[in-house]
C-alpha positions as semicolon CSV with decimal commas, in nm:
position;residue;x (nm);y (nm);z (nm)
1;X;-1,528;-0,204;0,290
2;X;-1,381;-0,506;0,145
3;X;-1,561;-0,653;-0,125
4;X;-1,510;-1,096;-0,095
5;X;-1,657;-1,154;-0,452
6;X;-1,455;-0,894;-0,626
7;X;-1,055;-0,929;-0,660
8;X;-0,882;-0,870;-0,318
9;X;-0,549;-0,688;-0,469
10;X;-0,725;-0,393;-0,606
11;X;-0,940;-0,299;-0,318
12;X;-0,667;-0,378;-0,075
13;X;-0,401;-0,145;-0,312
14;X;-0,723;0,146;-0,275
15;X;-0,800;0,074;0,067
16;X;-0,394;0,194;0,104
17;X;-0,387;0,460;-0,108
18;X;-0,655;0,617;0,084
19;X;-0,485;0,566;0,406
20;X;-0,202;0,763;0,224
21;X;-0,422;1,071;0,126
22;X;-0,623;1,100;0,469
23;X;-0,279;1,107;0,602
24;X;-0,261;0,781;0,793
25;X;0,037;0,709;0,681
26;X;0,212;1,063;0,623
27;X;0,512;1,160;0,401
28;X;0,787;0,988;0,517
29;X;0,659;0,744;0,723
30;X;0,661;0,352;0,678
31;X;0,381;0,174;0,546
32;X;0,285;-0,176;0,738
33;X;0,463;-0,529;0,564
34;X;0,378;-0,722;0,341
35;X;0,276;-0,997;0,580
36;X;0,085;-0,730;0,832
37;X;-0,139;-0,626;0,517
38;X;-0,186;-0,991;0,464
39;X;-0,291;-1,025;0,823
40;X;-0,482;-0,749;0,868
41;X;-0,669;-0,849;0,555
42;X;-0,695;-1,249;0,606
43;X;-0,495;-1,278;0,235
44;X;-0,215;-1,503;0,115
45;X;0,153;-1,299;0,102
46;X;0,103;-1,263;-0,257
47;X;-0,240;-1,085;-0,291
48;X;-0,076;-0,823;-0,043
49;X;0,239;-0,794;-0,253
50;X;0,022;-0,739;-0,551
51;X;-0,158;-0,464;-0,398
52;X;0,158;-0,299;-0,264
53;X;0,325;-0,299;-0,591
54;X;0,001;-0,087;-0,718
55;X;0,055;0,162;-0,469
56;X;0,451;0,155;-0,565
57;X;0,338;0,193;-0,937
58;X;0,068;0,473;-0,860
59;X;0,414;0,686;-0,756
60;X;0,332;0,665;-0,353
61;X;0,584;0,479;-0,196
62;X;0,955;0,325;-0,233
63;X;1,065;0,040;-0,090
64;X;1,428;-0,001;0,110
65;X;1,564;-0,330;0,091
66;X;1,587;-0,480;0,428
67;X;1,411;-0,146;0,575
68;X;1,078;-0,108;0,457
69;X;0,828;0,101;0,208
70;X;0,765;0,441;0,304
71;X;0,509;0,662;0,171
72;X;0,697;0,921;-0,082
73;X;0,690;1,278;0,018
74;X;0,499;1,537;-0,261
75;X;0,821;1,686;-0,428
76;X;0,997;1,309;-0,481
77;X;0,640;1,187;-0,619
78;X;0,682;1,138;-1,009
79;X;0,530;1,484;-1,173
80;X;0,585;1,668;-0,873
């Protein structure tokens, strides 16, 4: 669970990440926004983005302009 005295980006960015290996949000499917993270974790915008762009960095997910971030299948992951 979410830790309140610890920074909120890193757990949040985990918290995802794990979602994305259990398979909650499979290959190919879209991840929730920016603002429903935020929401879903009572955080400003900004803490969400941050924690987003950690997934994005850890090679899990693109985002579309305009469409949306979708997790990244295995063969279009970076080292795959």
């Amino acid at each position: 669970m979410i830790d309140r005295t610890r920074a909120m980006w890193p757990q949040i960015a985990d918290v995802i990440i794990k979602r994305i290996a259990d398979g909650v949000y499979p290959p190919g499917s879209k991840v929730p926004s920016v603002v429903q993270i935020a929401t879903e974790f009572g955080v400003v915008n900004s803490t969400a983005q941050r924690a987003m762009e950690r997934v994005r960095a850890e090679g899990l997910t693109r985002s579309e302009k305009g469409m949306g971030t979708y997790v990244l299948r295995p063969e279009e992951r970076d080292g795959a």
